[in-house]
Amino acid sequence: MEKYYAYLDECGGYGFNDSVLEQERMFIVAAAIIKESDIEVVNSALSSISQEDFGGQEIKSNRIKGNHSRRIRVLNKVIKLPFNIVCLVVDKREILSSHGVRRSKKYFYEFLNQLIYNELRGAYPFLRIVTDEVGNPEFAEEFAKYVRSHRKPVTLFDNEEFDVVNSKYVNAVQLADLIAGTLSYVYEDSKRNAVPEDIDYLKMLEKKLLRTKFFPKSYDELLFEHPEGDNNYNQQIANISYRKAEQFIVNHSRSTDDYERRQVFTLKYLLFRFKYNSLRRYISTKELMSALVRADYGHISEQAFRSKVIGSLRDKGVIISSSPKGYKLPSSEKEIFDYYQHVSGVVLPMIHRLNLCNESLRLGSNNALNYLSNNEFKGLQIIVDAMKQNDHKLEI
């Protein structure tokens, strides 16, 4: 089987404050995938393009910038070459502030390295990964560390190599730089708005794009990411849960009420995990409350969190499953059952104890004290009667 080369470069960087995000919302990694047998052809052609369009200097997107006629001319030459593209597009503004990805450059780059590395390793058993040490040395350094500590063969026959190089001397890395920079004119608002209406860079590149991975994922992607018959996923349940959560966030995002603001934040936290985390695990009360504190919503008691945040969300129709492990937006029948069983385990014993209390008072007072017969407790009496009829053994 033929070896493939993946030449990587990126556009963008770490940074999450408002002034940075206004100009640089996206972080894009492009991998130019080239068969070993095509390397010589690609390098030769790129050398010619360097001479013709860059005065013999490196082929770099930043050397073209907003000169769109020049970019189109270069791309028309490049897209004729035998290569394909795998890219990662990260919307930094959509990464929840309390999520660990934003904690530092190291965590940010490490997480992105995992995403792009998994995309490449899953597709190519014979692969040589080459990344640029110059443009963003911190990203390259972290990527090198990640690959060397996580490289594991998918099969016994896999073979993988890894290099960090100076793009000045490796034409194909320059190709990745050009592609990543061009994609920034597709996905970066501050750049896209300046592109003439008759230019469609994505359409130009679409035949070269093997895979575009977005982070965070859009929910519409997730609806179709589970195989048919997956017992751990129910699309109808997931869809209803998602729509209810999104509707609440839209309706209350500008609320000035302290608890409604906590509800919106908590729901965004749950929704972020729901949309991206492949395991979609339960999130503990402690983790959610700690996230609220880190986001400057202040300390509240656990009882207040359960009743005025989670309870109030449920009162407003948001579907939140719970178990001893914590809370989550459900995406399977099992998670719905977890919630029902949790409620059943709390409510039925309480009703049983209430009935025991009421029956003891009735017997001790010769039926003079029967508080369940009061109008204000009519609902409880109906529940007790219904449970007796369904053989829940509420009698003394």
mmCIF file of C-alpha atoms in Angstrom:
data_model
loop_
_atom_site.group_PDB
_atom_site.id
_atom_site.type_symbol
_atom_site.label_atom_id
_atom_site.label_comp_id
_atom_site.label_asym_id
_atom_site.label_seq_id
_atom_site.Cartn_x
_atom_site.Cartn_y
_atom_site.Cartn_z
ATOM 1 C CA MET A 1 0.000 0.000 0.000
ATOM 2 C CA GLU A 2 1.337 3.445 -0.949
ATOM 3 C CA LYS A 3 2.536 5.916 1.648
ATOM 4 C CA TYR A 4 0.774 9.272 2.017
ATOM 5 C CA TYR A 5 2.244 12.543 3.193
ATOM 6 C CA ALA A 6 0.208 15.002 5.263
ATOM 7 C CA TYR A 7 1.684 18.515 5.183
ATOM 8 C CA LEU A 8 0.162 20.705 7.908
ATOM 9 C CA ASP A 9 -0.026 24.409 8.506
ATOM 10 C CA GLU A 10 -2.435 26.627 10.399
ATOM 11 C CA CYS A 11 -4.069 30.029 10.234
ATOM 12 C CA GLY A 12 -4.941 31.776 13.486
ATOM 13 C CA GLY A 13 -3.813 31.294 17.033
ATOM 14 C CA TYR A 14 -4.715 31.085 20.687
ATOM 15 C CA GLY A 15 -6.596 34.053 22.169
ATOM 16 C CA PHE A 16 -10.077 34.487 23.563
ATOM 17 C CA ASN A 17 -10.496 38.083 24.672
ATOM 18 C CA ASP A 18 -13.063 40.195 22.808
ATOM 19 C CA SER A 19 -10.555 42.278 20.858
ATOM 20 C CA VAL A 20 -8.796 39.153 19.541
ATOM 21 C CA LEU A 21 -12.031 37.338 18.701
ATOM 22 C CA GLU A 22 -13.325 40.347 16.803
ATOM 23 C CA GLN A 23 -10.445 40.068 14.336
ATOM 24 C CA GLU A 24 -9.568 36.386 14.632
ATOM 25 C CA ARG A 25 -12.508 34.220 15.557
ATOM 26 C CA MET A 26 -11.370 31.099 13.713
ATOM 27 C CA PHE A 27 -8.422 28.758 14.040
ATOM 28 C CA ILE A 28 -7.905 26.676 10.909
ATOM 29 C CA VAL A 29 -5.555 23.740 10.349
ATOM 30 C CA ALA A 30 -5.121 22.485 6.778
ATOM 31 C CA ALA A 31 -3.447 19.212 5.853
ATOM 32 C CA ALA A 32 -2.405 18.803 2.227
ATOM 33 C CA ILE A 33 -2.549 15.057 1.557
ATOM 34 C CA ILE A 34 -0.216 13.861 -1.202
ATOM 35 C CA LYS A 35 0.690 10.365 -2.400
ATOM 36 C CA GLU A 36 4.369 9.593 -2.182
ATOM 37 C CA SER A 37 4.461 8.959 -5.937
ATOM 38 C CA ASP A 38 3.107 12.497 -6.556
ATOM 39 C CA ILE A 39 5.514 14.370 -4.275
ATOM 40 C CA GLU A 40 8.039 15.183 -6.993
ATOM 41 C CA VAL A 41 5.356 16.457 -9.389
ATOM 42 C CA VAL A 42 3.787 18.668 -6.708
ATOM 43 C CA ASN A 43 7.102 20.088 -5.513
ATOM 44 C CA SER A 44 8.215 20.877 -9.044
ATOM 45 C CA ALA A 45 4.949 22.649 -9.863
ATOM 46 C CA LEU A 46 5.026 24.625 -6.615
ATOM 47 C CA SER A 47 8.573 25.747 -7.354
ATOM 48 C CA SER A 48 7.356 27.124 -10.687
ATOM 49 C CA ILE A 49 4.438 28.908 -8.983
ATOM 50 C CA SER A 50 6.878 30.384 -6.462
ATOM 51 C CA GLN A 51 8.985 31.811 -9.285
ATOM 52 C CA GLU A 52 6.024 33.064 -11.346
ATOM 53 C CA ASP A 53 3.860 34.566 -8.580
ATOM 54 C CA PHE A 54 6.076 35.100 -5.519
ATOM 55 C CA GLY A 55 9.413 36.160 -6.998
ATOM 56 C CA GLY A 56 11.017 32.909 -5.927
ATOM 57 C CA GLN A 57 9.965 33.390 -2.272
ATOM 58 C CA GLU A 58 7.763 31.125 -0.176
ATOM 59 C CA ILE A 59 4.165 30.579 -1.245
ATOM 60 C CA LYS A 60 2.328 32.110 1.693
ATOM 61 C CA SER A 61 -1.229 33.295 2.084
ATOM 62 C CA ASN A 62 -0.051 36.391 3.988
ATOM 63 C CA ARG A 63 1.931 37.499 0.962
ATOM 64 C CA ILE A 64 -1.333 37.641 -1.004
ATOM 65 C CA LYS A 65 -3.598 38.978 1.760
ATOM 66 C CA GLY A 66 -6.655 40.762 0.293
ATOM 67 C CA ASN A 67 -5.434 40.778 -3.313
ATOM 68 C CA HIS A 68 -8.194 38.447 -4.491
ATOM 69 C CA SER A 69 -7.351 38.514 -8.186
ATOM 70 C CA ARG A 70 -3.842 37.342 -7.292
ATOM 71 C CA ARG A 71 -5.191 34.652 -4.946
ATOM 72 C CA ILE A 72 -7.533 33.376 -7.656
ATOM 73 C CA ARG A 73 -4.658 33.234 -10.153
ATOM 74 C CA VAL A 74 -2.503 31.199 -7.760
ATOM 75 C CA LEU A 75 -5.340 28.878 -6.741
ATOM 76 C CA ASN A 76 -6.233 28.136 -10.356
ATOM 77 C CA LYS A 77 -2.714 26.772 -10.793
ATOM 78 C CA VAL A 78 -2.616 24.957 -7.465
ATOM 79 C CA ILE A 79 -5.921 23.080 -7.739
ATOM 80 C CA LYS A 80 -4.677 21.277 -10.847
ATOM 81 C CA LEU A 81 -2.066 19.462 -8.752
ATOM 82 C CA PRO A 82 -2.567 15.935 -7.339
ATOM 83 C CA PHE A 83 -3.368 16.577 -3.688
ATOM 84 C CA ASN A 84 -6.375 16.610 -1.354
ATOM 85 C CA ILE A 85 -7.240 18.522 1.798
ATOM 86 C CA VAL A 86 -8.294 17.540 5.298
ATOM 87 C CA CYS A 87 -9.003 20.558 7.469
ATOM 88 C CA LEU A 88 -10.042 21.462 10.981
ATOM 89 C CA VAL A 89 -12.074 24.636 11.483
ATOM 90 C CA VAL A 90 -12.354 25.865 15.078
ATOM 91 C CA ASP A 91 -14.795 28.608 16.065
ATOM 92 C CA LYS A 92 -13.128 29.998 19.187
ATOM 93 C CA ARG A 93 -16.131 32.144 20.081
ATOM 94 C CA GLU A 94 -18.307 29.045 20.420
ATOM 95 C CA ILE A 95 -15.986 27.343 22.907
ATOM 96 C CA LEU A 96 -17.555 27.780 26.325
ATOM 97 C CA SER A 97 -15.416 30.017 28.539
ATOM 98 C CA SER A 98 -15.380 27.496 31.396
ATOM 99 C CA HIS A 99 -14.307 24.623 29.148
ATOM 100 C CA GLY A 100 -10.773 23.376 29.762
ATOM 101 C CA VAL A 101 -9.807 23.916 26.114
ATOM 102 C CA ARG A 102 -9.478 27.649 26.818
ATOM 103 C CA ARG A 103 -7.360 27.240 29.930
ATOM 104 C CA SER A 104 -4.002 27.807 28.223
ATOM 105 C CA LYS A 105 -2.243 27.609 24.878
ATOM 106 C CA LYS A 106 -0.941 24.174 25.823
ATOM 107 C CA TYR A 107 -4.420 22.741 26.459
ATOM 108 C CA PHE A 108 -5.864 24.513 23.425
ATOM 109 C CA TYR A 109 -3.226 23.180 21.050
ATOM 110 C CA GLU A 110 -3.191 19.735 22.627
ATOM 111 C CA PHE A 111 -6.934 19.391 22.154
ATOM 112 C CA LEU A 112 -6.788 20.505 18.513
ATOM 113 C CA ASN A 113 -3.842 18.196 17.892
ATOM 114 C CA GLN A 114 -5.958 15.304 19.089
ATOM 115 C CA LEU A 115 -8.740 16.216 16.667
ATOM 116 C CA ILE A 116 -6.604 16.562 13.547
ATOM 117 C CA TYR A 117 -4.326 13.627 14.422
ATOM 118 C CA ASN A 118 -7.279 11.284 14.870
ATOM 119 C CA GLU A 119 -8.685 12.373 11.517
ATOM 120 C CA LEU A 120 -5.427 11.579 9.749
ATOM 121 C CA ARG A 121 -4.535 8.353 11.535
ATOM 122 C CA GLY A 122 -7.952 6.844 11.001
ATOM 123 C CA ALA A 123 -7.729 7.273 7.229
ATOM 124 C CA TYR A 124 -4.118 6.527 6.301
ATOM 125 C CA PRO A 125 -2.242 3.438 7.557
ATOM 126 C CA PHE A 126 1.031 4.491 5.854
ATOM 127 C CA LEU A 127 1.474 8.138 6.744
ATOM 128 C CA ARG A 128 4.232 10.702 7.106
ATOM 129 C CA ILE A 129 3.081 13.863 8.924
ATOM 130 C CA VAL A 130 5.043 17.034 8.229
ATOM 131 C CA THR A 131 4.344 20.310 10.029
ATOM 132 C CA ASP A 132 5.889 23.793 9.970
ATOM 133 C CA GLU A 133 8.161 24.894 12.808
ATOM 134 C CA VAL A 134 8.260 28.548 11.775
ATOM 135 C CA GLY A 135 4.773 30.068 11.453
ATOM 136 C CA ASN A 136 3.456 29.007 14.858
ATOM 137 C CA PRO A 137 6.287 27.193 16.657
ATOM 138 C CA GLU A 138 4.215 26.610 19.802
ATOM 139 C CA PHE A 139 1.547 24.783 17.815
ATOM 140 C CA ALA A 140 4.184 22.713 16.009
ATOM 141 C CA GLU A 141 5.948 21.913 19.269
ATOM 142 C CA GLU A 142 2.772 20.771 21.005
ATOM 143 C CA PHE A 143 1.732 18.788 17.935
ATOM 144 C CA ALA A 144 5.099 17.016 17.898
ATOM 145 C CA LYS A 145 4.770 16.156 21.597
ATOM 146 C CA TYR A 146 1.232 14.894 21.104
ATOM 147 C CA VAL A 147 2.057 12.666 18.134
ATOM 148 C CA ARG A 148 5.126 11.159 19.745
ATOM 149 C CA SER A 149 3.266 10.334 22.960
ATOM 150 C CA HIS A 150 0.065 9.057 21.336
ATOM 151 C CA ARG A 151 1.177 7.292 18.188
ATOM 152 C CA LYS A 152 -0.313 3.828 18.200
ATOM 153 C CA PRO A 153 -0.791 1.592 15.178
ATOM 154 C CA VAL A 154 -4.411 1.099 14.202
ATOM 155 C CA THR A 155 -3.425 -2.281 12.757
ATOM 156 C CA LEU A 156 -0.260 -4.401 12.861
ATOM 157 C CA PHE A 157 0.665 -3.154 9.409
ATOM 158 C CA ASP A 158 0.528 0.575 10.122
ATOM 159 C CA ASN A 159 3.585 2.723 9.616
ATOM 160 C CA GLU A 160 3.795 6.345 10.674
ATOM 161 C CA GLU A 161 6.528 8.971 10.569
ATOM 162 C CA PHE A 162 6.587 12.543 11.810
ATOM 163 C CA ASP A 163 8.713 15.586 10.954
ATOM 164 C CA VAL A 164 8.831 19.237 11.999
ATOM 165 C CA VAL A 165 10.398 21.266 9.181
ATOM 166 C CA ASN A 166 11.084 24.805 8.030
ATOM 167 C CA SER A 167 8.433 25.632 5.421
ATOM 168 C CA LYS A 168 10.990 27.695 3.521
ATOM 169 C CA TYR A 169 12.530 24.453 2.298
ATOM 170 C CA VAL A 170 9.402 22.293 1.937
ATOM 171 C CA ASN A 171 7.045 23.408 -0.808
ATOM 172 C CA ALA A 172 4.128 21.229 0.239
ATOM 173 C CA VAL A 173 3.973 22.896 3.679
ATOM 174 C CA GLN A 174 3.665 26.179 1.808
ATOM 175 C CA LEU A 175 0.724 24.633 -0.043
ATOM 176 C CA ALA A 176 -0.948 23.891 3.310
ATOM 177 C CA ASP A 177 -0.318 27.513 4.362
ATOM 178 C CA LEU A 178 -1.998 28.792 1.187
ATOM 179 C CA ILE A 179 -5.032 26.532 1.706
ATOM 180 C CA ALA A 180 -5.445 27.388 5.424
ATOM 181 C CA GLY A 181 -5.170 31.095 4.651
ATOM 182 C CA THR A 182 -7.663 30.836 1.802
ATOM 183 C CA LEU A 183 -10.149 28.999 4.014
ATOM 184 C CA SER A 184 -9.911 31.880 6.475
ATOM 185 C CA TYR A 185 -11.581 33.992 3.755
ATOM 186 C CA VAL A 186 -14.429 31.458 3.818
ATOM 187 C CA TYR A 187 -14.940 31.110 7.570
ATOM 188 C CA GLU A 188 -13.508 34.272 9.173
ATOM 189 C CA ASP A 189 -16.184 37.004 9.288
ATOM 190 C CA SER A 190 -13.692 39.871 9.268
ATOM 191 C CA LYS A 191 -12.165 38.530 6.037
ATOM 192 C CA ARG A 192 -15.180 36.986 4.305
ATOM 193 C CA ASN A 193 -17.072 40.287 4.286
ATOM 194 C CA ALA A 194 -14.330 41.829 2.141
ATOM 195 C CA VAL A 195 -14.390 39.075 -0.518
ATOM 196 C CA PRO A 196 -16.089 40.178 -3.777
ATOM 197 C CA GLU A 197 -19.499 38.578 -4.296
ATOM 198 C CA ASP A 198 -18.420 36.834 -7.508
ATOM 199 C CA ILE A 199 -15.622 34.914 -5.733
ATOM 200 C CA ASP A 200 -16.413 31.607 -4.044
ATOM 201 C CA TYR A 201 -13.244 30.122 -2.570
ATOM 202 C CA LEU A 202 -15.064 27.156 -1.071
ATOM 203 C CA LYS A 203 -16.460 26.201 -4.471
ATOM 204 C CA MET A 204 -12.967 26.452 -5.970
ATOM 205 C CA LEU A 205 -11.578 24.077 -3.337
ATOM 206 C CA GLU A 206 -14.545 21.740 -2.885
ATOM 207 C CA LYS A 207 -13.181 18.980 -5.133
ATOM 208 C CA LYS A 208 -9.978 18.948 -3.114
ATOM 209 C CA LEU A 209 -11.682 18.883 0.298
ATOM 210 C CA LEU A 210 -11.834 15.302 1.521
ATOM 211 C CA ARG A 211 -13.003 16.202 4.997
ATOM 212 C CA THR A 212 -13.749 19.357 6.972
ATOM 213 C CA LYS A 213 -14.034 18.831 10.698
ATOM 214 C CA PHE A 214 -15.702 21.587 12.701
ATOM 215 C CA PHE A 215 -15.256 22.249 16.384
ATOM 216 C CA PRO A 216 -17.538 22.707 18.180
ATOM 217 C CA LYS A 217 -19.741 20.573 15.981
ATOM 218 C CA SER A 218 -23.052 21.890 14.770
ATOM 219 C CA TYR A 219 -25.999 19.967 16.129
ATOM 220 C CA ASP A 220 -27.254 19.148 12.635
ATOM 221 C CA GLU A 221 -24.046 17.164 12.077
ATOM 222 C CA LEU A 222 -24.574 15.246 15.277
ATOM 223 C CA LEU A 223 -28.065 14.144 14.294
ATOM 224 C CA PHE A 224 -26.499 11.919 11.675
ATOM 225 C CA GLU A 225 -23.297 10.818 13.381
ATOM 226 C CA HIS A 226 -24.740 7.707 15.054
ATOM 227 C CA PRO A 227 -25.091 4.401 13.207
ATOM 228 C CA GLU A 228 -28.568 3.053 12.635
ATOM 229 C CA GLY A 229 -29.637 0.769 15.456
ATOM 230 C CA ASP A 230 -27.359 2.361 18.055
ATOM 231 C CA ASN A 231 -29.067 1.512 21.351
ATOM 232 C CA ASN A 232 -27.295 4.376 23.098
ATOM 233 C CA TYR A 233 -28.872 7.002 20.868
ATOM 234 C CA ASN A 234 -32.429 7.964 20.001
ATOM 235 C CA GLN A 235 -32.582 10.727 17.417
ATOM 236 C CA GLN A 236 -36.110 11.781 18.356
ATOM 237 C CA ILE A 237 -35.243 12.157 22.037
ATOM 238 C CA ALA A 238 -31.993 13.965 21.218
ATOM 239 C CA ASN A 239 -33.745 16.312 18.812
ATOM 240 C CA ILE A 240 -36.498 17.253 21.278
ATOM 241 C CA SER A 241 -33.964 17.772 24.080
ATOM 242 C CA TYR A 242 -31.793 19.956 21.893
ATOM 243 C CA ARG A 243 -34.653 22.112 20.570
ATOM 244 C CA LYS A 244 -36.057 22.687 24.071
ATOM 245 C CA ALA A 245 -32.650 23.751 25.372
ATOM 246 C CA GLU A 246 -31.941 26.063 22.431
ATOM 247 C CA GLN A 247 -35.392 27.638 22.701
ATOM 248 C CA PHE A 248 -34.872 28.435 26.383
ATOM 249 C CA ILE A 249 -31.451 29.989 25.724
ATOM 250 C CA VAL A 250 -32.819 32.175 22.913
ATOM 251 C CA ASN A 251 -35.803 33.299 25.015
ATOM 252 C CA HIS A 252 -33.795 34.115 28.149
ATOM 253 C CA SER A 253 -30.323 35.092 26.906
ATOM 254 C CA ARG A 254 -30.881 38.758 27.771
ATOM 255 C CA SER A 255 -32.489 38.218 31.152
ATOM 256 C CA THR A 256 -31.185 40.338 34.023
ATOM 257 C CA ASP A 257 -32.566 37.989 36.685
ATOM 258 C CA ASP A 258 -29.652 36.358 38.537
ATOM 259 C CA TYR A 259 -31.151 32.880 38.587
ATOM 260 C CA GLU A 260 -32.303 32.984 34.973
ATOM 261 C CA ARG A 261 -28.770 33.995 34.004
ATOM 262 C CA ARG A 262 -27.471 30.978 35.949
ATOM 263 C CA GLN A 263 -30.029 28.794 34.187
ATOM 264 C CA VAL A 264 -28.884 30.007 30.764
ATOM 265 C CA PHE A 265 -25.222 29.429 31.631
ATOM 266 C CA THR A 266 -25.891 25.956 33.062
ATOM 267 C CA LEU A 267 -27.888 25.012 29.996
ATOM 268 C CA LYS A 268 -25.124 26.258 27.688
ATOM 269 C CA TYR A 269 -22.671 24.115 29.638
ATOM 270 C CA LEU A 270 -24.896 21.045 29.321
ATOM 271 C CA LEU A 271 -25.558 21.822 25.670
ATOM 272 C CA PHE A 272 -21.876 22.200 24.843
ATOM 273 C CA ARG A 273 -21.155 18.764 26.282
ATOM 274 C CA PHE A 274 -24.238 17.333 24.552
ATOM 275 C CA LYS A 275 -23.152 18.678 21.165
ATOM 276 C CA TYR A 276 -19.535 17.674 21.252
ATOM 277 C CA ASN A 277 -18.537 15.051 23.820
ATOM 278 C CA SER A 278 -18.769 11.653 22.138
ATOM 279 C CA LEU A 279 -19.465 9.954 25.479
ATOM 280 C CA ARG A 280 -22.044 12.583 26.503
ATOM 281 C CA ARG A 281 -21.458 11.662 30.110
ATOM 282 C CA TYR A 282 -23.410 12.932 33.104
ATOM 283 C CA ILE A 283 -22.002 16.115 34.620
ATOM 284 C CA SER A 284 -21.841 16.249 38.390
ATOM 285 C CA THR A 285 -23.527 18.933 40.463
ATOM 286 C CA LYS A 286 -20.096 19.897 41.781
ATOM 287 C CA GLU A 287 -18.722 20.465 38.271
ATOM 288 C CA LEU A 288 -21.702 22.585 37.232
ATOM 289 C CA MET A 289 -21.621 24.687 40.385
ATOM 290 C CA SER A 290 -17.848 25.171 40.068
ATOM 291 C CA ALA A 291 -18.326 26.317 36.461
ATOM 292 C CA LEU A 292 -20.853 28.895 37.637
ATOM 293 C CA VAL A 293 -18.393 30.242 40.192
ATOM 294 C CA ARG A 294 -15.552 30.416 37.634
ATOM 295 C CA ALA A 295 -17.873 32.355 35.320
ATOM 296 C CA ASP A 296 -18.529 34.918 38.104
ATOM 297 C CA TYR A 297 -22.120 33.931 38.857
ATOM 298 C CA GLY A 298 -21.339 33.679 42.572
ATOM 299 C CA HIS A 299 -21.714 30.957 45.163
ATOM 300 C CA ILE A 300 -25.130 29.429 45.805
ATOM 301 C CA SER A 301 -26.062 26.451 47.931
ATOM 302 C CA GLU A 302 -26.493 23.019 46.395
ATOM 303 C CA GLN A 303 -30.169 23.096 47.369
ATOM 304 C CA ALA A 304 -30.606 26.427 45.556
ATOM 305 C CA PHE A 305 -28.838 25.028 42.505
ATOM 306 C CA ARG A 306 -31.062 21.955 42.398
ATOM 307 C CA SER A 307 -34.312 23.839 42.934
ATOM 308 C CA LYS A 308 -33.765 27.274 41.404
ATOM 309 C CA VAL A 309 -31.546 26.297 38.494
ATOM 310 C CA ILE A 310 -32.207 22.676 37.471
ATOM 311 C CA GLY A 311 -35.728 22.570 38.933
ATOM 312 C CA SER A 312 -36.725 25.865 37.334
ATOM 313 C CA LEU A 313 -35.386 24.755 33.952
ATOM 314 C CA ARG A 314 -37.525 21.647 34.175
ATOM 315 C CA ASP A 315 -40.517 23.746 35.243
ATOM 316 C CA LYS A 316 -40.111 25.653 31.969
ATOM 317 C CA GLY A 317 -40.160 22.501 29.845
ATOM 318 C CA VAL A 318 -36.420 21.895 29.414
ATOM 319 C CA ILE A 319 -35.653 18.169 29.454
ATOM 320 C CA ILE A 320 -32.772 17.370 31.800
ATOM 321 C CA SER A 321 -31.999 13.806 32.753
ATOM 322 C CA SER A 322 -30.470 13.033 36.123
ATOM 323 C CA SER A 323 -28.901 10.093 37.887
ATOM 324 C CA PRO A 324 -26.587 9.678 40.882
ATOM 325 C CA LYS A 325 -23.783 10.713 38.477
ATOM 326 C CA GLY A 326 -25.261 14.145 37.767
ATOM 327 C CA TYR A 327 -27.191 15.878 34.990
ATOM 328 C CA LYS A 328 -27.254 15.883 31.202
ATOM 329 C CA LEU A 329 -29.428 16.581 28.194
ATOM 330 C CA PRO A 330 -30.713 13.136 27.225
ATOM 331 C CA SER A 331 -30.065 11.546 23.845
ATOM 332 C CA SER A 332 -31.245 7.990 24.545
ATOM 333 C CA GLU A 333 -34.134 6.073 26.107
ATOM 334 C CA LYS A 334 -31.812 4.847 28.834
ATOM 335 C CA GLU A 335 -31.152 8.427 29.939
ATOM 336 C CA ILE A 336 -34.873 9.159 30.010
ATOM 337 C CA PHE A 337 -35.376 6.011 32.079
ATOM 338 C CA ASP A 338 -32.557 7.148 34.381
ATOM 339 C CA TYR A 339 -34.533 10.307 35.097
ATOM 340 C CA TYR A 340 -37.849 8.524 35.572
ATOM 341 C CA GLN A 341 -36.227 5.975 37.875
ATOM 342 C CA HIS A 342 -34.565 8.758 39.835
ATOM 343 C CA VAL A 343 -37.915 10.519 40.319
ATOM 344 C CA SER A 344 -39.626 7.223 41.144
ATOM 345 C CA GLY A 345 -36.969 6.434 43.729
ATOM 346 C CA VAL A 346 -37.575 9.782 45.437
ATOM 347 C CA VAL A 347 -41.335 10.272 45.034
ATOM 348 C CA LEU A 348 -42.713 6.789 45.757
ATOM 349 C CA PRO A 349 -40.974 6.416 49.145
ATOM 350 C CA MET A 350 -42.167 9.923 50.112
ATOM 351 C CA ILE A 351 -45.761 9.090 49.186
ATOM 352 C CA HIS A 352 -45.469 5.805 51.078
ATOM 353 C CA ARG A 353 -44.241 7.583 54.206
ATOM 354 C CA LEU A 354 -46.923 10.259 53.834
ATOM 355 C CA ASN A 355 -49.609 7.588 53.648
ATOM 356 C CA LEU A 356 -48.204 5.818 56.713
ATOM 357 C CA CYS A 357 -48.360 9.115 58.629
ATOM 358 C CA ASN A 358 -51.924 9.813 57.517
ATOM 359 C CA GLU A 359 -53.129 6.277 58.293
ATOM 360 C CA SER A 360 -51.560 6.408 61.752
ATOM 361 C CA LEU A 361 -53.345 9.686 62.488
ATOM 362 C CA ARG A 362 -56.657 8.276 61.243
ATOM 363 C CA LEU A 363 -56.391 5.135 63.353
ATOM 364 C CA GLY A 364 -55.267 6.982 66.477
ATOM 365 C CA SER A 365 -58.104 9.513 66.202
ATOM 366 C CA ASN A 366 -60.876 7.182 65.040
ATOM 367 C CA ASN A 367 -60.765 8.858 61.618
ATOM 368 C CA ALA A 368 -61.064 12.379 63.029
ATOM 369 C CA LEU A 369 -57.631 13.327 61.705
ATOM 370 C CA ASN A 370 -57.569 12.638 57.987
ATOM 371 C CA TYR A 371 -55.619 15.501 56.480
ATOM 372 C CA LEU A 372 -55.458 14.003 53.004
ATOM 373 C CA SER A 373 -59.172 14.677 52.749
ATOM 374 C CA ASN A 374 -58.525 18.436 52.958
ATOM 375 C CA ASN A 375 -59.031 20.253 49.655
ATOM 376 C CA GLU A 376 -55.486 21.618 49.714
ATOM 377 C CA PHE A 377 -54.145 18.036 49.684
ATOM 378 C CA LYS A 378 -56.608 16.677 47.141
ATOM 379 C CA GLY A 379 -53.842 16.035 44.621
ATOM 380 C CA LEU A 380 -51.916 13.938 47.129
ATOM 381 C CA GLN A 381 -55.029 11.913 47.945
ATOM 382 C CA ILE A 382 -55.527 11.176 44.241
ATOM 383 C CA ILE A 383 -51.922 9.968 43.959
ATOM 384 C CA VAL A 384 -52.252 7.774 47.076
ATOM 385 C CA ASP A 385 -55.501 6.250 45.814
ATOM 386 C CA ALA A 386 -54.023 5.615 42.360
ATOM 387 C CA MET A 387 -50.969 3.921 43.837
ATOM 388 C CA LYS A 388 -53.111 1.697 46.040
ATOM 389 C CA GLN A 389 -55.110 0.635 43.018
ATOM 390 C CA ASN A 390 -51.894 -0.187 41.164
ATOM 391 C CA ASP A 391 -50.673 -2.409 44.014
ATOM 392 C CA HIS A 392 -47.880 -0.194 45.301
ATOM 393 C CA LYS A 393 -48.614 -1.567 48.789
ATOM 394 C CA LEU A 394 -49.183 1.736 50.528
ATOM 395 C CA GLU A 395 -51.394 0.244 53.213
ATOM 396 C CA ILE A 396 -50.050 -0.070 56.739
#
